[in-house]
Tab-separated table of C-alpha atoms in Angstrom:
chain	number	residue	atom	x	y	z
A	1	UNK	CA	82.253	125.166	113.043
A	2	UNK	CA	79.139	126.150	114.986
A	3	UNK	CA	76.407	125.067	112.533
A	4	UNK	CA	76.242	121.368	113.400
A	5	UNK	CA	73.235	119.181	112.560
A	6	UNK	CA	72.750	115.594	113.791
A	7	UNK	CA	70.699	113.032	111.860
A	8	UNK	CA	69.205	110.611	114.390
A	9	UNK	CA	66.577	107.894	114.514
A	10	UNK	CA	66.100	104.167	114.928
A	11	UNK	CA	67.981	101.691	112.679
A	12	UNK	CA	67.370	101.369	108.952
A	13	UNK	CA	65.223	104.480	108.389
A	14	UNK	CA	67.625	105.955	105.791
A	15	UNK	CA	69.925	108.216	107.830
A	16	UNK	CA	73.128	107.334	105.938
A	17	UNK	CA	71.394	107.661	102.557
A	18	UNK	CA	70.246	111.171	103.529
A	19	UNK	CA	73.719	112.014	104.884
A	20	UNK	CA	75.325	110.978	101.576
A	21	UNK	CA	72.789	113.089	99.664
A	22	UNK	CA	73.673	116.169	101.762
A	23	UNK	CA	77.459	115.754	101.471
A	24	UNK	CA	77.070	114.869	97.750
A	25	UNK	CA	79.199	111.749	97.884
A	26	UNK	CA	78.903	108.126	99.034
A	27	UNK	CA	80.811	108.785	102.225
A	28	UNK	CA	78.808	106.628	104.654
A	29	UNK	CA	78.212	102.927	104.033
A	30	UNK	CA	74.582	102.101	103.198
A	31	UNK	CA	72.969	98.681	103.493
A	32	UNK	CA	69.520	97.220	104.142
A	33	UNK	CA	70.920	95.441	107.196
A	34	UNK	CA	70.168	97.373	110.437
A	35	UNK	CA	73.095	98.602	112.522
A	36	UNK	CA	75.578	99.265	109.707
A	37	UNK	CA	76.520	102.729	111.033
A	38	UNK	CA	78.087	102.614	114.499
A	39	UNK	CA	80.279	105.673	115.073
A	40	UNK	CA	79.549	109.371	114.583
A	41	UNK	CA	80.343	110.257	110.979
A	42	UNK	CA	80.962	113.903	109.973
A	43	UNK	CA	80.587	115.614	106.611
A	44	UNK	CA	80.102	119.114	105.203
A	45	UNK	CA	77.009	120.328	103.374
A	46	UNK	CA	75.676	123.525	101.775
A	47	UNK	CA	72.166	124.813	101.121
A	48	UNK	CA	71.319	128.184	99.524
A	49	UNK	CA	74.759	129.516	100.423
A	50	UNK	CA	74.678	128.345	104.055
A	51	UNK	CA	77.397	125.865	105.109
A	52	UNK	CA	77.024	123.382	107.949
A	53	UNK	CA	78.455	120.210	109.453
A	54	UNK	CA	76.247	117.143	109.285
A	55	UNK	CA	76.602	114.137	111.635
A	56	UNK	CA	75.429	110.668	110.640
A	57	UNK	CA	74.711	108.425	113.649
A	58	UNK	CA	73.902	104.790	114.324
A	59	UNK	CA	70.348	103.588	114.877
A	60	UNK	CA	69.088	104.258	118.433
A	61	UNK	CA	67.485	101.194	120.053
A	62	UNK	CA	67.094	99.616	123.490
A	63	UNK	CA	66.704	95.974	124.443
A	64	UNK	CA	68.039	94.567	121.156
A	65	UNK	CA	70.463	91.685	120.590
A	66	UNK	CA	73.115	93.991	119.124
A	67	UNK	CA	76.222	93.864	121.334
A	68	UNK	CA	77.113	97.406	120.179
A	69	UNK	CA	73.706	98.810	121.245
A	70	UNK	CA	74.826	100.730	124.337
A	71	UNK	CA	77.904	102.180	122.636
A	72	UNK	CA	75.949	103.238	119.539
A	73	UNK	CA	73.415	104.887	121.869
A	74	UNK	CA	76.254	106.764	123.583
A	75	UNK	CA	77.560	107.994	120.198
A	76	UNK	CA	74.048	109.230	119.287
A	77	UNK	CA	73.699	111.073	122.606
A	78	UNK	CA	77.095	112.727	122.083
A	79	UNK	CA	76.010	113.873	118.603
A	80	UNK	CA	72.742	115.367	119.987
A	81	UNK	CA	74.691	117.163	122.701
A	82	UNK	CA	77.147	118.590	120.162
A	83	UNK	CA	74.685	119.843	117.513
A	84	UNK	CA	72.579	123.011	117.225
A	85	UNK	CA	69.672	121.213	115.491
A	86	UNK	CA	68.390	117.650	115.176
A	87	UNK	CA	66.932	115.949	112.112
A	88	UNK	CA	64.818	113.162	113.611
A	89	UNK	CA	64.340	110.613	110.843
A	90	UNK	CA	61.377	108.230	110.855
A	91	UNK	CA	59.980	105.718	108.355
A	92	UNK	CA	56.677	106.506	106.572
A	93	UNK	CA	56.202	102.953	105.410
A	94	UNK	CA	56.582	101.367	108.850
A	95	UNK	CA	54.710	104.141	110.642
A	96	UNK	CA	55.116	105.392	114.212
A	97	UNK	CA	56.805	102.786	116.433
A	98	UNK	CA	57.492	102.468	120.142
A	99	UNK	CA	61.187	103.156	119.484
A	100	UNK	CA	60.258	106.455	117.767
A	101	UNK	CA	58.150	107.541	120.777
A	102	UNK	CA	60.854	106.539	123.250
A	103	UNK	CA	63.574	108.338	121.323
A	104	UNK	CA	61.371	111.442	120.888
A	105	UNK	CA	61.297	111.809	124.695
A	106	UNK	CA	65.111	111.733	124.793
A	107	UNK	CA	65.399	114.368	122.056
A	108	UNK	CA	62.928	116.657	123.871
A	109	UNK	CA	65.221	116.706	126.900
A	110	UNK	CA	68.030	118.144	124.758
A	111	UNK	CA	65.985	121.362	124.185
A	112	UNK	CA	67.412	121.513	120.623
A	113	UNK	CA	65.304	122.486	117.573
A	114	UNK	CA	63.942	119.275	116.008
A	115	UNK	CA	62.963	118.665	112.379
A	116	UNK	CA	61.031	115.438	111.772
A	117	UNK	CA	61.993	113.912	108.425
A	118	UNK	CA	59.421	111.286	107.469
A	119	UNK	CA	61.524	109.283	105.035
A	120	UNK	CA	60.550	106.857	102.254
A	121	UNK	CA	57.712	109.112	101.029
A	122	UNK	CA	58.923	108.228	97.541
A	123	UNK	CA	55.627	108.905	95.704
A	124	UNK	CA	52.732	111.387	96.118
A	125	UNK	CA	50.562	108.452	97.268
A	126	UNK	CA	52.896	107.785	100.226
A	127	UNK	CA	53.201	111.434	101.329
A	128	UNK	CA	49.984	111.420	103.486
A	129	UNK	CA	51.501	108.590	105.579
A	130	UNK	CA	53.758	111.214	107.178
A	131	UNK	CA	50.799	112.815	108.993
A	132	UNK	CA	50.869	110.042	111.605
A	133	UNK	CA	54.049	111.535	113.088
A	134	UNK	CA	52.279	114.732	114.176
A	135	UNK	CA	51.216	112.561	117.138
A	136	UNK	CA	54.725	113.093	118.550
A	137	UNK	CA	53.859	116.763	119.138
A	138	UNK	CA	57.248	118.005	117.920
A	139	UNK	CA	56.087	120.479	115.276
A	140	UNK	CA	56.214	120.319	111.503
A	141	UNK	CA	56.696	116.940	109.789
A	142	UNK	CA	58.568	116.939	106.448
A	143	UNK	CA	57.769	114.046	104.086
A	144	UNK	CA	61.013	113.315	102.216
A	145	UNK	CA	62.779	110.651	100.193
A	146	UNK	CA	66.488	110.164	100.914
A	147	UNK	CA	66.599	107.953	97.833
A	148	UNK	CA	65.289	110.366	95.186
A	149	UNK	CA	65.588	113.688	97.049
A	150	UNK	CA	61.928	114.726	96.986
A	151	UNK	CA	60.898	116.990	99.865
A	152	UNK	CA	64.467	117.602	101.071
A	153	UNK	CA	64.471	121.212	99.818
A	154	UNK	CA	61.543	122.216	102.059
A	155	UNK	CA	63.244	120.612	105.069
A	156	UNK	CA	66.600	122.302	104.404
A	157	UNK	CA	64.954	125.706	103.799
A	158	UNK	CA	63.557	125.620	107.345
A	159	UNK	CA	66.725	124.101	108.837
A	160	UNK	CA	69.139	126.820	107.673
A	161	UNK	CA	66.876	129.577	109.096
A	162	UNK	CA	67.842	128.616	112.670
A	163	UNK	CA	71.635	128.645	112.163
A	164	UNK	CA	73.271	131.093	114.587
A	165	UNK	CA	76.121	132.111	112.257
A	166	UNK	CA	77.547	132.117	108.742
A	167	UNK	CA	80.090	129.308	108.426
A	168	UNK	CA	82.942	128.643	106.036
A	169	UNK	CA	82.630	126.135	103.200
A	170	UNK	CA	84.951	123.473	104.620
A	171	UNK	CA	87.012	124.323	107.708
A	172	UNK	CA	89.239	121.288	107.050
A	173	UNK	CA	90.253	122.294	103.514
A	174	UNK	CA	94.025	122.381	103.031
A	175	UNK	CA	94.795	120.713	106.386
A	176	UNK	CA	97.153	117.718	106.427
A	177	UNK	CA	95.561	114.290	106.821
A	178	UNK	CA	96.923	111.369	108.804
A	179	UNK	CA	95.253	107.981	108.262
A	180	UNK	CA	95.448	105.181	110.831
A	181	UNK	CA	95.610	101.903	108.906
A	182	UNK	CA	96.154	98.230	109.666
A	183	UNK	CA	94.594	94.808	109.940
A	184	UNK	CA	91.430	94.328	112.048
A	185	UNK	CA	91.684	94.481	115.843
A	186	UNK	CA	95.219	95.858	116.152
A	187	UNK	CA	94.125	98.889	118.226
A	188	UNK	CA	93.555	101.672	115.657
A	189	UNK	CA	90.390	103.073	117.280
A	190	UNK	CA	91.876	102.830	120.785
A	191	UNK	CA	94.871	104.834	119.563
A	192	UNK	CA	92.631	107.540	118.022
A	193	UNK	CA	90.451	107.761	121.153
A	194	UNK	CA	93.513	108.265	123.385
A	195	UNK	CA	94.886	110.978	121.072
A	196	UNK	CA	91.569	112.842	121.014
A	197	UNK	CA	90.807	112.296	124.695
A	198	UNK	CA	87.258	111.154	123.878
A	199	UNK	CA	85.422	108.027	122.692
A	200	UNK	CA	85.369	109.095	119.053
A	201	UNK	CA	85.180	105.498	117.801
A	202	UNK	CA	83.581	102.437	119.362
A	203	UNK	CA	86.197	99.986	120.667
A	204	UNK	CA	85.656	96.260	121.304
A	205	UNK	CA	87.708	93.065	121.115
A	206	UNK	CA	85.748	92.039	118.032
A	207	UNK	CA	87.479	92.453	114.681
A	208	UNK	CA	85.598	94.748	112.278
A	209	UNK	CA	84.028	97.040	114.899
A	210	UNK	CA	84.896	100.169	112.882
A	211	UNK	CA	83.195	100.271	109.475
A	212	UNK	CA	83.282	103.787	108.066
A	213	UNK	CA	86.424	105.920	107.812
A	214	UNK	CA	86.010	108.335	110.746
A	215	UNK	CA	87.508	111.833	110.291
A	216	UNK	CA	88.435	113.880	113.383
A	217	UNK	CA	90.177	117.244	113.785
A	218	UNK	CA	93.349	116.906	115.908
A	219	UNK	CA	94.538	120.137	117.490
A	220	UNK	CA	97.175	119.526	120.151
A	221	UNK	CA	100.713	120.665	120.971
A	222	UNK	CA	100.682	123.158	118.105
A	223	UNK	CA	99.562	120.535	115.570
A	224	UNK	CA	96.476	120.792	113.368
A	225	UNK	CA	95.599	117.679	111.373
A	226	UNK	CA	92.678	115.516	110.284
A	227	UNK	CA	92.961	112.061	111.851
A	228	UNK	CA	91.229	109.288	109.887
A	229	UNK	CA	90.362	106.131	111.810
A	230	UNK	CA	89.717	103.308	109.342
A	231	UNK	CA	88.263	99.821	109.233
A	232	UNK	CA	90.719	96.925	109.407
A	233	UNK	CA	92.024	95.808	106.019
A	234	UNK	CA	92.186	92.082	105.465
A	235	UNK	CA	92.513	89.784	102.454
A	236	UNK	CA	89.712	89.840	99.893
A	237	UNK	CA	89.164	86.089	100.371
A	238	UNK	CA	88.318	86.665	104.046
A	239	UNK	CA	85.674	89.369	103.513
A	240	UNK	CA	82.463	87.854	104.854
A	241	UNK	CA	79.794	90.342	103.742
A	242	UNK	CA	79.089	93.400	101.602
A	243	UNK	CA	79.379	95.779	104.571
A	244	UNK	CA	82.919	94.654	105.300
A	245	UNK	CA	83.833	94.909	101.601
A	246	UNK	CA	82.706	98.562	101.544
A	247	UNK	CA	84.514	99.201	104.841
A	248	UNK	CA	87.771	98.105	103.240
A	249	UNK	CA	87.053	100.306	100.206
A	250	UNK	CA	86.593	103.298	102.550
A	251	UNK	CA	89.930	102.454	104.216
A	252	UNK	CA	91.718	102.284	100.868
A	253	UNK	CA	90.139	105.611	99.880
A	254	UNK	CA	91.393	107.100	103.173
A	255	UNK	CA	94.880	105.922	102.186
A	256	UNK	CA	94.511	107.681	98.829
A	257	UNK	CA	93.444	111.010	100.373
A	258	UNK	CA	95.898	111.131	103.304
A	259	UNK	CA	99.372	112.687	103.437
A	260	UNK	CA	100.823	110.363	106.067
A	261	UNK	CA	99.647	106.917	107.144
A	262	UNK	CA	100.352	105.364	110.523
A	263	UNK	CA	100.334	101.603	109.968
A	264	UNK	CA	99.400	99.915	113.258
A	265	UNK	CA	100.833	96.424	113.848
A	266	UNK	CA	100.098	93.941	116.633
A	267	UNK	CA	103.409	93.391	118.457
A	268	UNK	CA	102.484	89.794	119.355
A	269	UNK	CA	101.646	88.821	115.763
A	270	UNK	CA	104.399	90.821	114.105
A	271	UNK	CA	104.521	92.080	110.525
A	272	UNK	CA	102.233	89.853	108.451
A	273	UNK	CA	101.748	89.704	104.683
A	274	UNK	CA	98.707	92.006	104.764
A	275	UNK	CA	100.711	94.623	106.712
A	276	UNK	CA	103.412	94.451	104.026
A	277	UNK	CA	100.712	94.918	101.354
A	278	UNK	CA	99.382	98.051	103.104
A	279	UNK	CA	102.897	99.509	103.481
A	280	UNK	CA	103.738	98.738	99.830
A	281	UNK	CA	100.502	100.375	98.676
A	282	UNK	CA	101.301	103.495	100.730
A	283	UNK	CA	104.796	103.588	99.230
A	284	UNK	CA	103.465	103.261	95.656
A	285	UNK	CA	101.047	106.131	96.276
A	286	UNK	CA	103.837	108.316	97.643
A	287	UNK	CA	102.496	108.587	101.206
A	288	UNK	CA	104.530	109.306	104.306
A	289	UNK	CA	104.727	106.169	106.467
A	290	UNK	CA	105.133	105.570	110.216
A	291	UNK	CA	104.913	102.039	111.637
A	292	UNK	CA	103.395	101.845	115.126
A	293	UNK	CA	104.064	98.497	116.808
A	294	UNK	CA	101.097	98.456	119.210
A	295	UNK	CA	100.413	96.316	122.320
A	296	UNK	CA	104.099	96.577	123.252
A	297	UNK	CA	103.050	96.323	126.913
A	298	UNK	CA	101.996	92.684	126.358
A	299	UNK	CA	105.406	91.570	125.063
A	300	UNK	CA	108.044	89.800	127.122
A	301	UNK	CA	111.146	91.752	126.232
A	302	UNK	CA	114.679	92.766	127.130
A	303	UNK	CA	116.903	95.615	125.972
A	304	UNK	CA	117.538	93.982	122.577
A	305	UNK	CA	113.985	92.890	121.679
A	306	UNK	CA	112.962	96.122	119.918
A	307	UNK	CA	116.114	96.197	117.754
A	308	UNK	CA	115.689	92.529	116.847
A	309	UNK	CA	112.008	92.956	115.866
A	310	UNK	CA	112.775	96.135	113.903
A	311	UNK	CA	115.529	94.337	111.965
A	312	UNK	CA	113.168	91.456	111.111
A	313	UNK	CA	110.459	93.870	109.960
A	314	UNK	CA	112.857	95.923	107.817
A	315	UNK	CA	113.913	92.710	106.051
A	316	UNK	CA	110.261	92.027	105.184
A	317	UNK	CA	109.679	95.503	103.686
A	318	UNK	CA	113.137	95.862	102.040
A	319	UNK	CA	114.310	98.040	100.383
A	320	UNK	CA	112.152	100.540	102.343
A	321	UNK	CA	114.778	101.176	105.012
A	322	UNK	CA	113.611	104.785	105.506
A	323	UNK	CA	110.414	103.900	107.458
A	324	UNK	CA	110.466	104.814	111.198
A	325	UNK	CA	109.228	102.321	113.829
A	326	UNK	CA	107.677	103.335	117.166
A	327	UNK	CA	107.000	100.654	119.820
A	328	UNK	CA	103.931	101.813	121.731
A	329	UNK	CA	100.780	100.830	123.611
A	330	UNK	CA	97.412	102.529	123.127
A	331	UNK	CA	96.148	100.820	126.293
A	332	UNK	CA	98.843	102.153	128.636
A	333	UNK	CA	99.451	105.326	126.520
A	334	UNK	CA	103.120	104.350	126.250
A	335	UNK	CA	104.813	106.468	123.528
A	336	UNK	CA	101.554	107.210	121.689
A	337	UNK	CA	102.303	110.933	121.481
A	338	UNK	CA	105.779	110.009	120.247
A	339	UNK	CA	103.964	108.301	117.333
A	340	UNK	CA	102.148	111.553	116.515
A	341	UNK	CA	105.344	113.586	116.828
A	342	UNK	CA	107.000	111.249	114.345
A	343	UNK	CA	103.997	111.468	111.989
A	344	UNK	CA	104.236	115.287	112.091
A	345	UNK	CA	107.982	115.069	111.304
A	346	UNK	CA	107.236	112.794	108.354
A	347	UNK	CA	104.548	115.227	107.124
A	348	UNK	CA	107.099	118.062	107.237
A	349	UNK	CA	109.593	115.889	105.342
A	350	UNK	CA	106.960	115.125	102.718
A	351	UNK	CA	106.177	118.808	102.152
A	352	UNK	CA	109.805	119.948	102.342
A	353	UNK	CA	111.197	122.070	99.501
A	354	UNK	CA	114.986	121.957	99.073
A	355	UNK	CA	116.545	125.006	97.361
A	356	UNK	CA	118.217	124.207	94.045
A	357	UNK	CA	121.502	125.744	95.157
A	358	UNK	CA	121.581	123.569	98.289
A	359	UNK	CA	120.864	120.451	96.216
A	360	UNK	CA	123.680	121.130	93.759
A	361	UNK	CA	126.163	122.172	96.454
A	362	UNK	CA	125.500	118.958	98.405
A	363	UNK	CA	125.215	116.384	95.614
A	364	UNK	CA	127.459	117.479	92.719
A	365	UNK	CA	130.681	116.926	94.771
A	366	UNK	CA	129.353	113.456	95.719
A	367	UNK	CA	128.643	112.712	92.050
A	368	UNK	CA	132.130	113.948	91.042
A	369	UNK	CA	133.695	111.688	93.696
A	370	UNK	CA	131.593	108.674	92.605
A	371	UNK	CA	130.386	109.263	89.039
A	372	UNK	CA	127.793	107.081	87.290
A	373	UNK	CA	129.371	103.892	85.912
A	374	UNK	CA	129.911	103.949	82.153
A	375	UNK	CA	127.639	101.776	80.031
A	376	UNK	CA	128.507	100.593	76.497
A	377	UNK	CA	131.569	102.821	76.653
A	378	UNK	CA	129.415	105.906	77.218
A	379	UNK	CA	130.325	108.345	80.003
A	380	UNK	CA	127.345	109.798	81.878
A	381	UNK	CA	127.666	113.357	83.152
A	382	UNK	CA	125.135	114.806	85.600
A	383	UNK	CA	125.300	118.589	85.399
A	384	UNK	CA	122.359	119.954	87.360
A	385	UNK	CA	119.727	118.925	89.963
A	386	UNK	CA	116.445	120.527	90.970
A	387	UNK	CA	113.350	119.569	92.972
A	388	UNK	CA	110.208	119.463	90.848
A	389	UNK	CA	106.717	120.334	92.036
A	390	UNK	CA	104.853	117.151	93.059
A	391	UNK	CA	102.873	115.705	95.978
A	392	UNK	CA	105.817	113.414	96.792
A	393	UNK	CA	109.395	114.800	97.017
A	394	UNK	CA	110.663	114.458	93.437
A	395	UNK	CA	114.028	115.430	91.965
A	396	UNK	CA	115.151	115.895	88.360
A	397	UNK	CA	118.772	115.097	87.435
A	398	UNK	CA	119.796	116.651	84.124
A	399	UNK	CA	122.451	114.678	82.267
A	400	UNK	CA	123.721	113.848	78.790
A	401	UNK	CA	122.576	110.189	78.677
A	402	UNK	CA	119.620	109.664	81.058
A	403	UNK	CA	118.729	106.293	79.513
A	404	UNK	CA	122.051	104.773	80.668
A	405	UNK	CA	121.741	105.591	84.400
A	406	UNK	CA	121.657	102.231	86.213
A	407	UNK	CA	119.305	101.249	89.070
A	408	UNK	CA	122.171	100.759	91.531
A	409	UNK	CA	123.298	104.347	90.921
A	410	UNK	CA	119.732	105.628	91.394
A	411	UNK	CA	119.751	103.985	94.851
A	412	UNK	CA	123.122	105.626	95.594
A	413	UNK	CA	121.718	109.064	94.760
A	414	UNK	CA	118.567	108.428	96.815
A	415	UNK	CA	120.677	107.434	99.827
A	416	UNK	CA	122.790	110.607	99.478
A	417	UNK	CA	119.615	112.723	99.279
A	418	UNK	CA	118.252	111.142	102.461
A	419	UNK	CA	121.599	111.530	104.212
A	420	UNK	CA	121.937	115.219	103.333
A	421	UNK	CA	118.329	116.413	103.702
A	422	UNK	CA	116.472	113.964	106.012
A	423	UNK	CA	113.515	112.430	104.187
A	424	UNK	CA	112.745	109.900	106.912
A	425	UNK	CA	109.425	108.133	106.382
A	426	UNK	CA	108.872	109.529	102.873
A	427	UNK	CA	109.318	107.838	99.490
A	428	UNK	CA	111.246	110.045	97.061
A	429	UNK	CA	111.159	109.976	93.278
A	430	UNK	CA	114.197	110.520	91.027
A	431	UNK	CA	113.893	111.449	87.348
A	432	UNK	CA	116.683	111.710	84.786
A	433	UNK	CA	116.263	114.184	81.977
A	434	UNK	CA	118.246	115.129	78.881
A	435	UNK	CA	120.170	118.348	79.482
């Protein structure tokens, strides 16, 4: 997509609020605390029939106490380099600051068209406060309110005039999504950065560095997916502040919208209760699952260590024996592309359609050889099987007495289905219907 617009400015001027207004959903986390946004955050917007990509960025500062300052600044610079136009957001109520002047000089060097959005002009009385920003000498100043939307139409009218091309509504529509999930500080962002070959997400040793769910297009080795890097999910009792609470909500929403989730686990800490909760949630929602045991390079191991750890983990998530495990290291790049290959396989398994004839030819002889056990003297006869249309592989078994099919026999049929048609990494649903 060539029509890319970056929203930039110092912290807490309303960039994320404006971003959410443009994409028409609460996609970026908003808070009065400065420095909430850290990574580049992409969304899609439309104005008078023109479509464009919008980038939300962290607040640009120098000389602050924020340990993420230099990395946030780098993310902002990358966004300015990538875009075709810049919305430079300033704060009417606070007026022109030294940070605004300093950042204006940096934006000038980019030679990109700049639109100054003087935010927080919420009432007609505050609108004249925007005139102060003409001192920057960067052209027209647009008094706006990210909160109530006033003035945004005039800004967007001028913005779309400079777009070099007509773009499609959402270039990512219909593309498979793979979410990277796990507890804080297990290496999710490092893994995504290695896959993409760029610093898409800020990485530090501090838990909770990633806050928003970061979407990136992954086009490599014939694959085309949306990768979603998420904030670490930890127990509700351990959430320290509102920002972290909303980060976890974004991660859970990423799980809901994805097709396959890669659950990243710290090899040294093993599979903990919160990991099991994430995997169980993915299974309940019918998502494809791959477990990446990260930081494998730090483990003391022999030829049997991987098998032993895998066995222990499978016991903890029983009866989900269909989940694949990959032992990898984002730091040394050991087997990380093997993780993606497995995720692509699982995606194909999840979207697989088995012909009805193949289902009946494979399973009816198995059912004849090992029929459903009789219950209350009633004989159960399964006559016909077909795959039904659903987001998760689902199969309908037509029989005379569906209410008498026992759970142990359901597991038998599921195992035969997996054995015959390879549904590794995917939960499957079985339904029994009256013939």
